[in-house]
Short mmCIF file of C-alpha atoms and ligand atoms in Angstrom, two decimals:
data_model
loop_
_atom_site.label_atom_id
_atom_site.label_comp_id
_atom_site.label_asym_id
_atom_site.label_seq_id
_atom_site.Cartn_x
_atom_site.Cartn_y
_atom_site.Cartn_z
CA UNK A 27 0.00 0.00 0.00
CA UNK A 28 1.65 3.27 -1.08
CA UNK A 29 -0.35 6.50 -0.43
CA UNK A 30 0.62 10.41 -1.08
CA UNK A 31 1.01 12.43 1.95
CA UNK A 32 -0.78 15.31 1.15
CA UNK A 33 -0.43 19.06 2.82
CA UNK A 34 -2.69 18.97 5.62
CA UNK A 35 -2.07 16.99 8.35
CA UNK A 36 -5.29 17.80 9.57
CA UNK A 37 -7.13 16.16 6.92
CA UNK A 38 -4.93 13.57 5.69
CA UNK A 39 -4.42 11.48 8.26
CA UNK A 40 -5.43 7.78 7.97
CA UNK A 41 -6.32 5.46 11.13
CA UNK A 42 -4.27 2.22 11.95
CA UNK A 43 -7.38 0.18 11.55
CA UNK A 44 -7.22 1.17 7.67
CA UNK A 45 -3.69 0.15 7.70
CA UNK A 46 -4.00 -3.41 7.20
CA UNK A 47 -0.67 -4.36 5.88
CA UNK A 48 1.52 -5.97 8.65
CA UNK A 49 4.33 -6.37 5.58
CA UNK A 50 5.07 -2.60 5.49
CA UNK A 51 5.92 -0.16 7.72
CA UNK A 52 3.81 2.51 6.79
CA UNK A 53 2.67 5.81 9.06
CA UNK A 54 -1.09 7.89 9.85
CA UNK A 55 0.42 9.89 6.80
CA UNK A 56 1.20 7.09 4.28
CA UNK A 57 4.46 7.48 4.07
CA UNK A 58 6.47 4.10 3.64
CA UNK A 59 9.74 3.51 5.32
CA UNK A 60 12.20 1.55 3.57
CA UNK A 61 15.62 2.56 4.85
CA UNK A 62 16.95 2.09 8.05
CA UNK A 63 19.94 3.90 9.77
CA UNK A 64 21.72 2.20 12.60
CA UNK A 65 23.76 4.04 14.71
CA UNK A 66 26.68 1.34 15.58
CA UNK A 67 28.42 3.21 18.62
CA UNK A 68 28.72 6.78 19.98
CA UNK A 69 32.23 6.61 20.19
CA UNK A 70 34.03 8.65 17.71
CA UNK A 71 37.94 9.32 17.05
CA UNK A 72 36.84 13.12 16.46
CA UNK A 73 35.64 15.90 18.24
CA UNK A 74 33.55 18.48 16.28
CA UNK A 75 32.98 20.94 17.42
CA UNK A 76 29.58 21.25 16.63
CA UNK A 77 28.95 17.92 17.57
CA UNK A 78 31.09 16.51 20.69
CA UNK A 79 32.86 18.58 23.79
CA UNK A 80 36.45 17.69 23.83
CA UNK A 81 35.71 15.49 26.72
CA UNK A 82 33.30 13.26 24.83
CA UNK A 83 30.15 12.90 26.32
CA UNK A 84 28.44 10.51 28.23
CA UNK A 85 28.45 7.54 26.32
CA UNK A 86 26.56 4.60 26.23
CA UNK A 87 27.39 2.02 28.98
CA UNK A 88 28.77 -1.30 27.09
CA UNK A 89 25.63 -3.38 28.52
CA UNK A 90 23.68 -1.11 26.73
CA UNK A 91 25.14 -1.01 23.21
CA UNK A 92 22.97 -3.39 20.45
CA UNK A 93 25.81 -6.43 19.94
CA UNK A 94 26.17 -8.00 16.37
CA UNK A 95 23.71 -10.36 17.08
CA UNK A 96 21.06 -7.76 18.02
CA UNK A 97 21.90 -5.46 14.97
CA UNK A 98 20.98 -8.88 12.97
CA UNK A 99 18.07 -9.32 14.22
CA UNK A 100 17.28 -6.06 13.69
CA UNK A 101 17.72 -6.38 9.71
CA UNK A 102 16.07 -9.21 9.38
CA UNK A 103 12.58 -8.42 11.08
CA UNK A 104 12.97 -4.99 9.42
CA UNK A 105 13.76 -6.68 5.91
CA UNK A 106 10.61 -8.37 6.15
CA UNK A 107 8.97 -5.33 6.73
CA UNK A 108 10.23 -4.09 3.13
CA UNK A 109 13.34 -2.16 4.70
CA UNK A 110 15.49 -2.28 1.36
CA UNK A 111 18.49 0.17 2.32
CA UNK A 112 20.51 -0.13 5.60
CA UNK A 113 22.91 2.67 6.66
CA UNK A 114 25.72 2.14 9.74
CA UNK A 115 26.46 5.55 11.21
CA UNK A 116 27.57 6.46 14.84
CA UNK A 117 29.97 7.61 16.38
CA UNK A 118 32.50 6.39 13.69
CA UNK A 119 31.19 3.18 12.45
CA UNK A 120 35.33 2.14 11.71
CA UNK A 121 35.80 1.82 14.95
CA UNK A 122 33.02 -0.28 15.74
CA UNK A 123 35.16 -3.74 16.27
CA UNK A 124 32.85 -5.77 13.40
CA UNK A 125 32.00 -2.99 10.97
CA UNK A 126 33.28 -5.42 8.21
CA UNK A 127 31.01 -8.62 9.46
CA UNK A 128 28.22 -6.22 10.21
CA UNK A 129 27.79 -4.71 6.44
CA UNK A 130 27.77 -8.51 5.46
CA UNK A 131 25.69 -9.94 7.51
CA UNK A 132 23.06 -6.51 6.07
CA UNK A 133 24.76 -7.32 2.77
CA UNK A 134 23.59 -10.81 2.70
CA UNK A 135 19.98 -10.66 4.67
CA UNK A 136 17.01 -11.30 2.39
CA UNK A 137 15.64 -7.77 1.12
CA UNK A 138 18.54 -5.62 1.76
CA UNK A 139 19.63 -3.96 -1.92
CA UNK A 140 22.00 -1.81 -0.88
CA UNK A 141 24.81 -1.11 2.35
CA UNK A 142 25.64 2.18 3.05
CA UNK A 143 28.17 3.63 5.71
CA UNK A 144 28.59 7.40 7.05
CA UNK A 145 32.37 7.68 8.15
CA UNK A 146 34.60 10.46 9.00
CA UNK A 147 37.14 8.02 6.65
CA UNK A 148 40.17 8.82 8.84
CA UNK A 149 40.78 4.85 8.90
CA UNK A 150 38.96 3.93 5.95
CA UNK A 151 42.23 3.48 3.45
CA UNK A 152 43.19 0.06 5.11
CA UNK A 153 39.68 -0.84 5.41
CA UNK A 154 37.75 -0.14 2.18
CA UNK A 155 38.68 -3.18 0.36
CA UNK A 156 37.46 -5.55 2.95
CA UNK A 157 34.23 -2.95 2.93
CA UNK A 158 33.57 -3.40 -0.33
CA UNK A 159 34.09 -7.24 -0.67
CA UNK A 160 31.52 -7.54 2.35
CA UNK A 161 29.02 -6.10 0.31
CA UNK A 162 29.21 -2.29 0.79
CA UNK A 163 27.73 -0.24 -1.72
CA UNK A 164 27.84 3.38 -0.81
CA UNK A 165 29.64 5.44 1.98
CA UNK A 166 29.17 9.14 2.82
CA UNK A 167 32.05 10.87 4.12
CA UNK A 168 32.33 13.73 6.41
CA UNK A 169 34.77 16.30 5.44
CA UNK A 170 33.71 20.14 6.40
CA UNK A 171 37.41 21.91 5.15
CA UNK A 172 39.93 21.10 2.89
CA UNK A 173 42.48 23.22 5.04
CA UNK A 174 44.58 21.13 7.56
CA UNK A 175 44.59 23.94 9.81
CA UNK A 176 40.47 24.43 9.60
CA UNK A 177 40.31 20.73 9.86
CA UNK A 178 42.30 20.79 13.38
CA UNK A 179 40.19 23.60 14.05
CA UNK A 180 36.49 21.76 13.49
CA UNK A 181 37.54 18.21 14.28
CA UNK A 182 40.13 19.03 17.31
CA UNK A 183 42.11 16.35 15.55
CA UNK A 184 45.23 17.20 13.22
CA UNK A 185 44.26 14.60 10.25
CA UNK A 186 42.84 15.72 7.25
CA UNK A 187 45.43 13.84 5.22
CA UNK A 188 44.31 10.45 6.98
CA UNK A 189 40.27 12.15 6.03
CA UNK A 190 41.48 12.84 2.50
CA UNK A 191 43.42 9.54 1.73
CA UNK A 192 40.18 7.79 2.88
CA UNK A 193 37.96 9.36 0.21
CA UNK A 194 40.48 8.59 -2.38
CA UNK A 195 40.49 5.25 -1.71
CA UNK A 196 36.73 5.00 -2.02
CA UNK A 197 37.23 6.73 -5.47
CA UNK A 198 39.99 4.40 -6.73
CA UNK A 199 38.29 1.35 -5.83
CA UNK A 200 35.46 2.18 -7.59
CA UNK A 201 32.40 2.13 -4.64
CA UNK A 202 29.03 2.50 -6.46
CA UNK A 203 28.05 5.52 -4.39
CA UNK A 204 30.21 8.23 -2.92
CA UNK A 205 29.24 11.42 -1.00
CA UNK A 206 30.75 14.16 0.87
CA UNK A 207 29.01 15.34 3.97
CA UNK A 208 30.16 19.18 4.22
CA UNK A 209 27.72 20.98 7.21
CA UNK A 210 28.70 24.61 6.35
CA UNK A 211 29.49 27.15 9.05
CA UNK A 212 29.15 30.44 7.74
CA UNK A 213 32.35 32.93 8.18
CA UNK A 214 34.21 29.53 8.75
CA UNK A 215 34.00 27.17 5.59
CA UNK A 216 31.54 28.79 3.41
CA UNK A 217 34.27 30.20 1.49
CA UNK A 218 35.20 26.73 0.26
CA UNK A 219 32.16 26.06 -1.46
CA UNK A 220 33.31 26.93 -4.81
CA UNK A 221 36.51 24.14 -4.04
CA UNK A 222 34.14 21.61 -2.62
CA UNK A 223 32.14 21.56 -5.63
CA UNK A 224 35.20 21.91 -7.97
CA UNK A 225 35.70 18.12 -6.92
CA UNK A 226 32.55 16.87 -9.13
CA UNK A 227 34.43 17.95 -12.22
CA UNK A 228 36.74 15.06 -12.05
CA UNK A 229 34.53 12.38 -9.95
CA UNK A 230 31.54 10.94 -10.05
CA UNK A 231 30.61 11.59 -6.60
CA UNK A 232 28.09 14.27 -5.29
CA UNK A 233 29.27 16.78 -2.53
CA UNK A 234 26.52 17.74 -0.31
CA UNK A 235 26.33 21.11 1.57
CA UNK A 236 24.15 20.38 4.82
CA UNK A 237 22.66 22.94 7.03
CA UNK A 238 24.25 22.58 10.68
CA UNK A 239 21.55 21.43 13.36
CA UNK A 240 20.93 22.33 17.02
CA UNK A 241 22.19 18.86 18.03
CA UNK A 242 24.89 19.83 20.11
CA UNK A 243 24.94 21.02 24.31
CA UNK A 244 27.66 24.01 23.16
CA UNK A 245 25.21 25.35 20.85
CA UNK A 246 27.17 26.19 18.08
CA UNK A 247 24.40 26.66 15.90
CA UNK A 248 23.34 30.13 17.63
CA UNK A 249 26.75 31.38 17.31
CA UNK A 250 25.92 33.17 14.14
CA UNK A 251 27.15 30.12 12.26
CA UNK A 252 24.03 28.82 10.85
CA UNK A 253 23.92 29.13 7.23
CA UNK A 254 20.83 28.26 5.48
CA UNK A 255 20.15 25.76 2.73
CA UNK A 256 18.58 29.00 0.78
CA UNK A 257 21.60 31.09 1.29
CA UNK A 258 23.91 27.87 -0.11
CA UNK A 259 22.45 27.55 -2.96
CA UNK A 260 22.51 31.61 -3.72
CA UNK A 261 26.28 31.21 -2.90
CA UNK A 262 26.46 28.07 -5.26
CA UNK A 263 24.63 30.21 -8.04
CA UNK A 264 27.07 32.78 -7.86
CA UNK A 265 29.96 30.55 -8.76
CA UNK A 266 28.14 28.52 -10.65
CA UNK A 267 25.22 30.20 -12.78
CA UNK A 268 24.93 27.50 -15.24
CA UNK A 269 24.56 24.75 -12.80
CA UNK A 270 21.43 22.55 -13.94
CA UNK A 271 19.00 20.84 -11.53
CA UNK A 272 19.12 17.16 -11.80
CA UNK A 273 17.95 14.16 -9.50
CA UNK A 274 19.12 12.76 -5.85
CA UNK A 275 18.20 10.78 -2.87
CA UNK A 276 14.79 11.45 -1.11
CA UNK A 277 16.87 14.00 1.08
CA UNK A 278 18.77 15.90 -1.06
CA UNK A 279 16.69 19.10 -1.66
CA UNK A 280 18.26 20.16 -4.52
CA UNK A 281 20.78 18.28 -6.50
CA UNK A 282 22.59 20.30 -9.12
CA UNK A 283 25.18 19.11 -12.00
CA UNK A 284 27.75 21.61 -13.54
CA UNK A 285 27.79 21.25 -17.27
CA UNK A 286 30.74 19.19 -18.13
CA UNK A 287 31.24 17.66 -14.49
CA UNK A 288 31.08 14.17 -13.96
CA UNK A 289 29.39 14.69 -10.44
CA UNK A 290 26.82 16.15 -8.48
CA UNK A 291 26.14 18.69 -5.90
CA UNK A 292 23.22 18.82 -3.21
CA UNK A 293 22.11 21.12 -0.81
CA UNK A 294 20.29 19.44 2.59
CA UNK A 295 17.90 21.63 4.40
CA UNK A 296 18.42 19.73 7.73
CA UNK A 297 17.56 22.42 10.09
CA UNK A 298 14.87 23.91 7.56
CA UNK A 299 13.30 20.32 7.62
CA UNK A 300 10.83 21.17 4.03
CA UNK A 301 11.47 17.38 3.23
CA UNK A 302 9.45 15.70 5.73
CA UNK A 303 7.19 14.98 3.38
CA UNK A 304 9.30 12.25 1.07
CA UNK A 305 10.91 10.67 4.97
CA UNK A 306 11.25 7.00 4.51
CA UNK A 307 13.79 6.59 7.13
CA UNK A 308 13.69 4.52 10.50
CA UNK A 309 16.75 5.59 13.15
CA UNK A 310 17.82 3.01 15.59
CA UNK A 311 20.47 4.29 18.35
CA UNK A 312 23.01 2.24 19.34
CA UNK A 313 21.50 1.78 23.04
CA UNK A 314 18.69 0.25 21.03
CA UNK A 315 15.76 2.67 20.39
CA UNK A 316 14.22 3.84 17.52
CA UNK A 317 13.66 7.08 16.50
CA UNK A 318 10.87 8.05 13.92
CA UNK A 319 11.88 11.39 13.05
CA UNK A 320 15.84 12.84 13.56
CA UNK A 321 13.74 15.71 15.56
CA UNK A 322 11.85 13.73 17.58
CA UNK A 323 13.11 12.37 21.22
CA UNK A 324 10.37 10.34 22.39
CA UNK A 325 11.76 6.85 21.67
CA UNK A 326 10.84 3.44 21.72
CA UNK A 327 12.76 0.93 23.27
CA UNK A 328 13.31 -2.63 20.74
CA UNK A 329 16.63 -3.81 22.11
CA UNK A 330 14.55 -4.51 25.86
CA UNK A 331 12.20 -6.69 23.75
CA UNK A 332 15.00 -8.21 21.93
CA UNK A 333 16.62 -9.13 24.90
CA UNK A 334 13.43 -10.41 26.91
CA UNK A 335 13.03 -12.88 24.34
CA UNK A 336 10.58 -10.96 22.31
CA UNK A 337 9.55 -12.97 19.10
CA UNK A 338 9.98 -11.69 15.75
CA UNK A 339 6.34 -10.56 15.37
CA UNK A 340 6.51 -8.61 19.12
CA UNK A 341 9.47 -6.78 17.22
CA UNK A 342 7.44 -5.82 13.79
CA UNK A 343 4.73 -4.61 16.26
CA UNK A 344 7.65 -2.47 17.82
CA UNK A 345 8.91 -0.94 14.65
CA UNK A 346 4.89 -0.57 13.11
CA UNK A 347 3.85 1.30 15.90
CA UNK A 348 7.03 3.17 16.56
CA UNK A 349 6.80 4.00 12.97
CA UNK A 350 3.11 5.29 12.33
CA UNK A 351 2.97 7.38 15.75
CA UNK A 352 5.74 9.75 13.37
CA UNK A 353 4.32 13.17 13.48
CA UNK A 354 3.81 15.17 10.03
CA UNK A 355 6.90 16.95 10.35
CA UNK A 356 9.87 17.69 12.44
CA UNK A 357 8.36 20.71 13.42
CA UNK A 358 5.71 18.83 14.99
CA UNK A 359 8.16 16.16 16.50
CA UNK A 360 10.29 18.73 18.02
CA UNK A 361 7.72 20.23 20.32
CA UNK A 362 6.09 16.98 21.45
CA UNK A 363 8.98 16.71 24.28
CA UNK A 364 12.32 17.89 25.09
CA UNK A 365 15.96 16.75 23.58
CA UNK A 366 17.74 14.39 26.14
CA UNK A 367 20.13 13.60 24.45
CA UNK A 368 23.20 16.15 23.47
CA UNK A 369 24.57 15.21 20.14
CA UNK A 370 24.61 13.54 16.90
CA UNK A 371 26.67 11.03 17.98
CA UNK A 372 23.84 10.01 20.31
CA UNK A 373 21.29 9.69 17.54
CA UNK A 374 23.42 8.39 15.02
CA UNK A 375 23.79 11.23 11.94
N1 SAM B 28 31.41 9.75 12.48
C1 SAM B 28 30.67 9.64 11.28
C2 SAM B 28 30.90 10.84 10.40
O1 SAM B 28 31.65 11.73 10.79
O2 SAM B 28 30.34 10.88 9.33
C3 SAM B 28 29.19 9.36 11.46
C4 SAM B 28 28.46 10.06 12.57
S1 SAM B 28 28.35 11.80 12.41
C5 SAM B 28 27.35 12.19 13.81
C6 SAM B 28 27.26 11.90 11.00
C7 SAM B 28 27.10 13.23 10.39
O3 SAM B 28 26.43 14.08 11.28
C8 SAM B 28 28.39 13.91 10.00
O4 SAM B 28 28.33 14.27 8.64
C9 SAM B 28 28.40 15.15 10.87
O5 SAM B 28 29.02 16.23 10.23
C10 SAM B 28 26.92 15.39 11.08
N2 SAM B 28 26.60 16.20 12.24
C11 SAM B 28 26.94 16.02 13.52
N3 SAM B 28 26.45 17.01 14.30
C12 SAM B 28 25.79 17.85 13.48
C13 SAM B 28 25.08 19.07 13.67
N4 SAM B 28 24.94 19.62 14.86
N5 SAM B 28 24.54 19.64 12.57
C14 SAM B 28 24.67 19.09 11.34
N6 SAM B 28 25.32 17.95 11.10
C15 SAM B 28 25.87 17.33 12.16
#
């Protein structure tokens, strides 16, 4: 069952009784959620700024991280449930001890079409060929600044070479998909848009400028730093007043192609949040809870079930209901109940 979400909440909204399909996972506004994004630790080897203190924060106790056998389970009761694309995030999924034998086991569960990682590559050179022979089809990699000294600046971490041999070994070996995450600061790194998207010209990857969130206790965002999606793309005109618009992933506001260039560039409204609309993604932490919107912090719990016993049916309940109590937009999900938890990290980005 596949219906249109429309633009009134108030008078679209479908009841679960009419939603008959226990196959699907499907919400009051007929959107249907086919990609899943697992967040495999909290633990990262960085420290953005606009992300992590220095100190870390309080991460998750060891008990309470999902093990390998509870991420599999995971897939497959969400596979059945028409989940098509996984994505491991964290905290840096490379440091999670069995990235490698996690992306197969997704790789090889009934249903899954495509693996996808989001890494901050800094140990992805050594590891990208085992990556791709387990099955992984796409990665995303977060790179804000192609200037070492910027780089130290953002990621409190002197290793943008480490960042940068990363992506070109994604590139050489030929992954299907490749994507740089680039959440632009104004007055810090919005004067290397132009360079950013000077990389499409060569490679068939798509850089993607993303609007900086409020996920963070330092509060970067109300700094001044906040640049909008709108403003990006006026910048991006600028430089590039030829660029065409072409087509992207269901989050990807607006993709653009440069005449000529073999890649593409995309501008995420994040913060702005105007693509609620087209969601079809389910967010598990890595304490085991999922998350129906990014914006939204009341979560349920599917790694108690899991470990109570709970039969695979108990856990497609979990996910269904999780899933259709999603609110029409993150608007709406943000003021249902306060943030408890302090960064990205925590949600898995
Ligand atoms: N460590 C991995 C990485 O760096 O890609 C995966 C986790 S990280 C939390 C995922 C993405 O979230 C990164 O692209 C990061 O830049 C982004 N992110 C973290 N905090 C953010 C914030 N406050 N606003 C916008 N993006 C944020």
């Amino acid at each position: 069952m596949r219906m249109k979400v429309q633009t009134h909440a108030s008078c679209n909204r479908i009841t679960e009784s009419k939603c008959s399909s226990n196959r699907q996972i499907i919400d009051q506004f007929g959107r249907v959620f086919t990609y899943l994004r697992i967040a495999v630790n909290q633990d990262c080897n960085l420290r953005c700024i606009y992300c992590m203190p220095e100190k870390g924060i309080r991460f998750v106790k060891s008990k309470n991280k999902m093990s390998q056998n509870e991420i599999s389970r995971i897939l497959k009761v969400s596979s059945e449930l028409g989940v098509n694309k996984i994505r491991f995030t964290g905290g840096e999924p490379l440091i999670h001890p069995h990235i490698i034998s996690l992306v197969e086991i997704a790789n090889k569960t009934p249903g899954i079409d495509s693996v996808h990682i989001t890494t901050n590559a800094v140990f992805l050179k050594n590891m990208i060929g085992n990556l791709k022979k387990a099955g992984l089809k796409g990665i995303n990699i977060s790179i804000d600044t192609l200037d070492m000294k910027k780089y130290l600046l953002i990621t409190r971490r002197n290793i943008l070479n480490k960042a940068i041999e990363g992506l070109e070994a994604a590139i050489s070996i030929g992954l299907q998909s490749i994507k740089i995450n680039v959440v632009v600061l104004r007055g810090f790194n919005d004067c290397e848009l132009k360079d950013f998207a000077e990389l499409t010209k060569e490679h068939p990857i798509t850089v993607r400028f993303i609007e900086l969130m409020p996920f963070d206790d330092n509060q970067i965002w109300r700094t001044g730093k906040f640049m909008s999606a709108y403003d990006i793309k006026q910048k991006l005109n600028e430089y590039f007043p030829n660029m065409a618009l072409t087509f992207g992933s269901n989050t990807e506001h607006t993709i653009y192609n440069i005449p000529n260039y073999k890649g593409k560039i995309a501008v995420i409204p994040a913060f702005s949040r105007n693509l609620c609309a087209q969601c079809n993604r389910i967010r598990i932490t890595s304490d085991g809870k999922i998350r129906n919107c990014l914006f939204a912090s009341n979560e349920n719990d599917i790694l108690s079930p899991i470990r109570r016993g709970g039969s695979d049916i108990d856990l497609k309940r979990i996910l269904i209901s999780s899933m259709w109590k999603k609110t029409y937009n993150g608007w709406e999900a943000q003021n249902l109940k306060k943030e408890t938890r302090n960064s990205m990290a925590q949600i898995g980005g």
